[in-house]
PDB file of C-alpha atoms in Angstrom:
ATOM      1  CA  MET A  30       7.465  -3.908  23.107  1.00 88.00           C
ATOM      2  CA  ILE A  31       7.869  -0.715  21.097  1.00 91.00           C
ATOM      3  CA  GLU A  32       7.052   2.568  22.809  1.00 94.00           C
ATOM      4  CA  VAL A  33       5.295   5.375  20.944  1.00 96.00           C
ATOM      5  CA  LYS A  34       4.911   8.727  22.679  1.00 97.00           C
ATOM      6  CA  ILE A  35       1.498  10.388  22.272  1.00 97.00           C
ATOM      7  CA  ARG A  36       0.545  13.927  23.266  1.00 97.00           C
ATOM      8  CA  HIS A  37      -2.933  15.417  23.453  1.00 97.00           C
ATOM      9  CA  LEU A  38      -3.526  18.838  21.972  1.00 98.00           C
ATOM     10  CA  PRO A  39      -5.844  21.177  23.943  1.00 98.00           C
ATOM     11  CA  HIS A  40      -8.938  20.327  21.858  1.00 98.00           C
ATOM     12  CA  ALA A  41      -8.520  16.613  22.718  1.00 98.00           C
ATOM     13  CA  GLU A  42      -8.518  17.136  26.469  1.00 96.00           C
ATOM     14  CA  GLY A  43     -10.641  14.464  28.147  1.00 96.00           C
ATOM     15  CA  LEU A  44     -10.541  12.054  25.204  1.00 97.00           C
ATOM     16  CA  PRO A  45      -8.761   8.713  25.663  1.00 94.00           C
ATOM     17  CA  ILE A  46      -5.473   8.130  23.896  1.00 94.00           C
ATOM     18  CA  PRO A  47      -5.778   5.740  20.942  1.00 96.00           C
ATOM     19  CA  HIS A  48      -6.349   2.212  22.214  1.00 95.00           C
ATOM     20  CA  ARG A  49      -7.008  -1.279  20.911  1.00 96.00           C
ATOM     21  CA  ALA A  50     -10.589  -2.539  21.228  1.00 93.00           C
ATOM     22  CA  THR A  51      -9.266  -6.011  22.079  1.00 94.00           C
ATOM     23  CA  GLU A  52      -5.914  -7.331  23.247  1.00 93.00           C
ATOM     24  CA  GLU A  53      -5.003  -8.795  19.852  1.00 95.00           C
ATOM     25  CA  ALA A  54      -6.402  -6.034  17.637  1.00 95.00           C
ATOM     26  CA  ALA A  55      -3.895  -4.724  15.117  1.00 96.00           C
ATOM     27  CA  GLY A  56      -5.242  -1.174  15.106  1.00 97.00           C
ATOM     28  CA  PHE A  57      -5.628   1.553  17.703  1.00 98.00           C
ATOM     29  CA  ASP A  58      -8.956   3.378  17.486  1.00 98.00           C
ATOM     30  CA  LEU A  59      -8.717   7.091  16.680  1.00 98.00           C
ATOM     31  CA  ALA A  60     -11.416   9.395  18.053  1.00 98.00           C
ATOM     32  CA  ALA A  61     -12.750  12.632  16.587  1.00 98.00           C
ATOM     33  CA  ALA A  62     -11.575  15.663  18.557  1.00 98.00           C
ATOM     34  CA  VAL A  63     -14.392  17.994  17.571  1.00 98.00           C
ATOM     35  CA  ALA A  64     -16.138  20.377  19.953  1.00 97.00           C
ATOM     36  CA  GLU A  65     -18.921  18.791  22.013  1.00 96.00           C
ATOM     37  CA  ASP A  66     -21.395  21.418  20.842  1.00 96.00           C
ATOM     38  CA  GLN A  67     -20.197  21.529  17.223  1.00 96.00           C
ATOM     39  CA  PRO A  68     -20.423  18.090  15.577  1.00 97.00           C
ATOM     40  CA  LEU A  69     -19.359  17.893  11.953  1.00 97.00           C
ATOM     41  CA  THR A  70     -21.746  16.723   9.262  1.00 98.00           C
ATOM     42  CA  LEU A  71     -20.363  14.703   6.377  1.00 98.00           C
ATOM     43  CA  ALA A  72     -22.779  14.923   3.456  1.00 98.00           C
ATOM     44  CA  PRO A  73     -23.113  12.089   0.915  1.00 98.00           C
ATOM     45  CA  GLY A  74     -20.254  12.326  -1.583  1.00 98.00           C
ATOM     46  CA  ALA A  75     -18.366  14.854   0.552  1.00 98.00           C
ATOM     47  CA  ARG A  76     -14.964  14.525   2.159  1.00 98.00           C
ATOM     48  CA  LEU A  77     -13.729  16.093   5.360  1.00 97.00           C
ATOM     49  CA  LEU A  78     -10.480  16.307   7.316  1.00 98.00           C
ATOM     50  CA  VAL A  79     -11.298  15.321  10.911  1.00 98.00           C
ATOM     51  CA  PRO A  80      -8.947  16.211  13.782  1.00 98.00           C
ATOM     52  CA  THR A  81      -7.916  13.607  16.357  1.00 98.00           C
ATOM     53  CA  GLY A  82      -6.187  16.034  18.711  1.00 98.00           C
ATOM     54  CA  ILE A  83      -3.071  13.900  19.025  1.00 98.00           C
ATOM     55  CA  ILE A  84       0.516  14.207  17.932  1.00 98.00           C
ATOM     56  CA  MET A  85       2.919  11.315  18.236  1.00 97.00           C
ATOM     57  CA  GLN A  86       6.541  10.332  17.994  1.00 98.00           C
ATOM     58  CA  LEU A  87       6.937   7.158  15.978  1.00 98.00           C
ATOM     59  CA  PRO A  88      10.301   5.409  16.159  1.00 96.00           C
ATOM     60  CA  GLU A  89      12.546   5.710  13.124  1.00 96.00           C
ATOM     61  CA  GLY A  90      11.844   2.815  10.773  1.00 96.00           C
ATOM     62  CA  PHE A  91       8.099   2.785  11.503  1.00 97.00           C
ATOM     63  CA  GLU A  92       5.018   4.400   9.989  1.00 97.00           C
ATOM     64  CA  GLY A  93       1.475   4.926  11.149  1.00 98.00           C
ATOM     65  CA  GLN A  94      -1.192   3.660   8.751  1.00 98.00           C
ATOM     66  CA  ILE A  95      -4.599   5.323   9.028  1.00 98.00           C
ATOM     67  CA  ARG A  96      -7.245   2.791   8.024  1.00 98.00           C
ATOM     68  CA  PRO A  97     -11.053   2.742   7.849  1.00 98.00           C
ATOM     69  CA  ARG A  98     -13.213   1.173  10.525  1.00 96.00           C
ATOM     70  CA  SER A  99     -15.170  -1.684   8.987  1.00 95.00           C
ATOM     71  CA  GLY A 100     -18.380  -0.966  10.924  1.00 95.00           C
ATOM     72  CA  LEU A 101     -18.552   2.640   9.684  1.00 97.00           C
ATOM     73  CA  ALA A 102     -17.938   1.464   6.126  1.00 97.00           C
ATOM     74  CA  LEU A 103     -20.569  -1.286   6.296  1.00 97.00           C
ATOM     75  CA  ARG A 104     -23.323   0.600   8.115  1.00 97.00           C
ATOM     76  CA  HIS A 105     -22.840   4.146   6.802  1.00 98.00           C
ATOM     77  CA  GLY A 106     -20.486   4.082   3.786  1.00 98.00           C
ATOM     78  CA  ILE A 107     -17.889   6.130   5.715  1.00 98.00           C
ATOM     79  CA  THR A 108     -14.283   5.338   4.857  1.00 98.00           C
ATOM     80  CA  VAL A 109     -10.792   6.843   4.801  1.00 98.00           C
ATOM     81  CA  LEU A 110     -10.341   8.442   1.397  1.00 96.00           C
ATOM     82  CA  ASN A 111      -6.588   7.915   1.044  1.00 93.00           C
ATOM     83  CA  ALA A 112      -6.524   4.532   2.771  1.00 93.00           C
ATOM     84  CA  PRO A 113      -4.198   3.732   4.156  1.00 95.00           C
ATOM     85  CA  GLY A 114      -3.029   7.234   4.982  1.00 95.00           C
ATOM     86  CA  THR A 115       0.585   7.380   6.100  1.00 97.00           C
ATOM     87  CA  VAL A 116       2.018   9.114   9.146  1.00 98.00           C
ATOM     88  CA  ASP A 117       5.802   9.310   8.745  1.00 97.00           C
ATOM     89  CA  SER A 118       8.112   8.880  11.726  1.00 97.00           C
ATOM     90  CA  ASP A 119       9.444  12.434  11.379  1.00 97.00           C
ATOM     91  CA  TYR A 120       5.964  14.058  11.361  1.00 98.00           C
ATOM     92  CA  ARG A 121       5.082  15.950  14.528  1.00 98.00           C
ATOM     93  CA  GLY A 122       1.826  17.612  13.505  1.00 98.00           C
ATOM     94  CA  GLU A 123      -1.713  16.676  14.456  1.00 98.00           C
ATOM     95  CA  VAL A 124      -2.935  13.341  13.162  1.00 98.00           C
ATOM     96  CA  GLN A 125      -6.033  14.025  11.082  1.00 98.00           C
ATOM     97  CA  VAL A 126      -8.243  11.625   9.161  1.00 98.00           C
ATOM     98  CA  LEU A 127      -9.566  12.281   5.651  1.00 98.00           C
ATOM     99  CA  LEU A 128     -13.047  10.753   5.623  1.00 98.00           C
ATOM    100  CA  ILE A 129     -15.473  10.407   2.719  1.00 98.00           C
ATOM    101  CA  ASN A 130     -19.160   9.547   2.798  1.00 98.00           C
ATOM    102  CA  HIS A 131     -20.051   6.956   0.148  1.00 98.00           C
ATOM    103  CA  GLY A 132     -23.445   6.463   1.821  1.00 97.00           C
ATOM    104  CA  ASP A 133     -26.756   8.020   0.895  1.00 97.00           C
ATOM    105  CA  ALA A 134     -27.382  10.002   4.086  1.00 98.00           C
ATOM    106  CA  PRO A 135     -25.541  12.759   5.970  1.00 98.00           C
ATOM    107  CA  PHE A 136     -23.336  11.399   8.767  1.00 98.00           C
ATOM    108  CA  ALA A 137     -22.709  13.196  12.088  1.00 98.00           C
ATOM    109  CA  ILE A 138     -19.175  13.154  13.471  1.00 98.00           C
ATOM    110  CA  THR A 139     -19.414  13.777  17.191  1.00 98.00           C
ATOM    111  CA  ARG A 140     -16.764  14.242  19.863  1.00 98.00           C
ATOM    112  CA  GLY A 141     -15.108  10.950  20.760  1.00 98.00           C
ATOM    113  CA  LEU A 142     -16.592   9.017  17.819  1.00 98.00           C
ATOM    114  CA  ARG A 143     -14.131   6.336  16.743  1.00 97.00           C
ATOM    115  CA  ILE A 144     -13.504   7.387  13.124  1.00 98.00           C
ATOM    116  CA  ALA A 145     -10.522   5.303  11.996  1.00 98.00           C
ATOM    117  CA  GLN A 146      -7.800   3.029  13.222  1.00 97.00           C
ATOM    118  CA  LEU A 147      -4.056   3.464  13.436  1.00 98.00           C
ATOM    119  CA  VAL A 148      -1.792   0.532  12.624  1.00 98.00           C
ATOM    120  CA  ILE A 149       1.886   1.032  13.414  1.00 97.00           C
ATOM    121  CA  ALA A 150       4.099  -0.967  11.074  1.00 97.00           C
ATOM    122  CA  PRO A 151       7.788  -1.308  10.274  1.00 97.00           C
ATOM    123  CA  VAL A 152       9.130   0.201   7.073  1.00 96.00           C
ATOM    124  CA  SER A 153      12.002  -1.649   5.443  1.00 94.00           C
ATOM    125  CA  PRO A 154      14.916   0.456   4.263  1.00 92.00           C
ATOM    126  CA  ILE A 155      14.772   0.352   0.461  1.00 94.00           C
ATOM    127  CA  TYR A 156      17.219   1.569  -2.142  1.00 95.00           C
ATOM    128  CA  LEU A 157      15.829   2.213  -5.632  1.00 96.00           C
ATOM    129  CA  MET A 158      18.396   1.532  -8.309  1.00 96.00           C
ATOM    130  CA  LEU A 159      18.127   2.462 -11.981  1.00 97.00           C
ATOM    131  CA  ALA A 160      18.756  -0.625 -14.168  1.00 96.00           C
ATOM    132  CA  LEU A 161      18.896  -1.301 -17.897  1.00 96.00           C
ATOM    133  CA  ASN A 162      17.260  -4.734 -17.626  1.00 95.00           C
ATOM    134  CA  LEU A 163      14.863  -6.514 -15.278  1.00 93.00           C
ATOM    135  CA  ASP A 164      14.417 -10.248 -14.731  1.00 94.00           C
ATOM    136  CA  ASP A 165      11.622 -11.874 -16.771  1.00 93.00           C
ATOM    137  CA  THR A 166       8.577 -13.357 -15.001  1.00 91.00           C
ATOM    138  CA  ARG A 167       5.651 -15.526 -16.098  1.00 87.00           C
ATOM    139  CA  ARG A 168       3.288 -12.571 -15.721  1.00 86.00           C
ATOM    140  CA  GLY A 169       5.535 -10.153 -17.552  1.00 85.00           C
ATOM    141  CA  SER A 170       3.892  -6.789 -18.177  1.00 86.00           C
ATOM    142  CA  GLY A 171       0.325  -8.106 -17.739  1.00 82.00           C
ATOM    143  CA  GLY A 172      -1.572  -5.450 -15.801  1.00 83.00           C
ATOM    144  CA  PHE A 173      -5.118  -5.002 -14.508  1.00 82.00           C
ATOM    145  CA  GLY A 174      -7.080  -8.253 -14.758  1.00 79.00           C
ATOM    146  CA  SER A 175      -4.222 -10.181 -16.331  1.00 77.00           C
ATOM    147  CA  THR A 176      -4.257 -12.924 -13.678  1.00 78.00           C
ATOM    148  CA  GLY A 177      -7.951 -13.765 -14.205  1.00 76.00           C
ATOM    149  CA  LEU A 178     -10.928 -14.152 -11.878  1.00 74.00           C
ATOM    150  CA  GLN A 179     -12.064 -16.942  -9.520  1.00 71.00           C
ATOM    151  CA  GLY A 180      -9.854 -19.747 -10.663  1.00 66.00           C
ATOM    152  CA  GLU A 181      -9.480 -18.594 -14.271  1.00 59.00           C
ATOM    153  CA  SER A 182      -5.917 -18.741 -15.361  1.00 55.00           C
ATOM    154  CA  ALA A 183      -4.294 -16.041 -17.420  1.00 48.00           C
ATOM    155  CA  GLN A 184      -3.299 -17.259 -20.863  1.00 50.00           C
TER     156      GLN A 184
END
């Protein structure tokens, strides 16, 4: 079990700490820490940085991934704009979520609304090395669409 320390900021007082909806869920739900009497409105096509009121201490070698909630995306067109957003292990500022409204109606963000999920994942130590040559592959430099669609094979 890996321990992650979480601290509430004053504007998150009374909100639960991020939690999993089910025992085997990969993500911890993040709630909006907006004032009870001042909900935010996210207009169609607009984007907005929404506070969660938490700061956390991730262990070295881990990152927090901020991901959309599927129900908000399906029902309202609300998603995380830079998905997945990354929270680095050395970051100690407030976790905020960059939401965008791809729907056709304004969307109200109220206090405690579950706006995104946080997945905590290991980050492998990687060393990038400049090289003169790279190994050949079957795909080669084929880019977007080069592997075909639905059973088509790239020629």
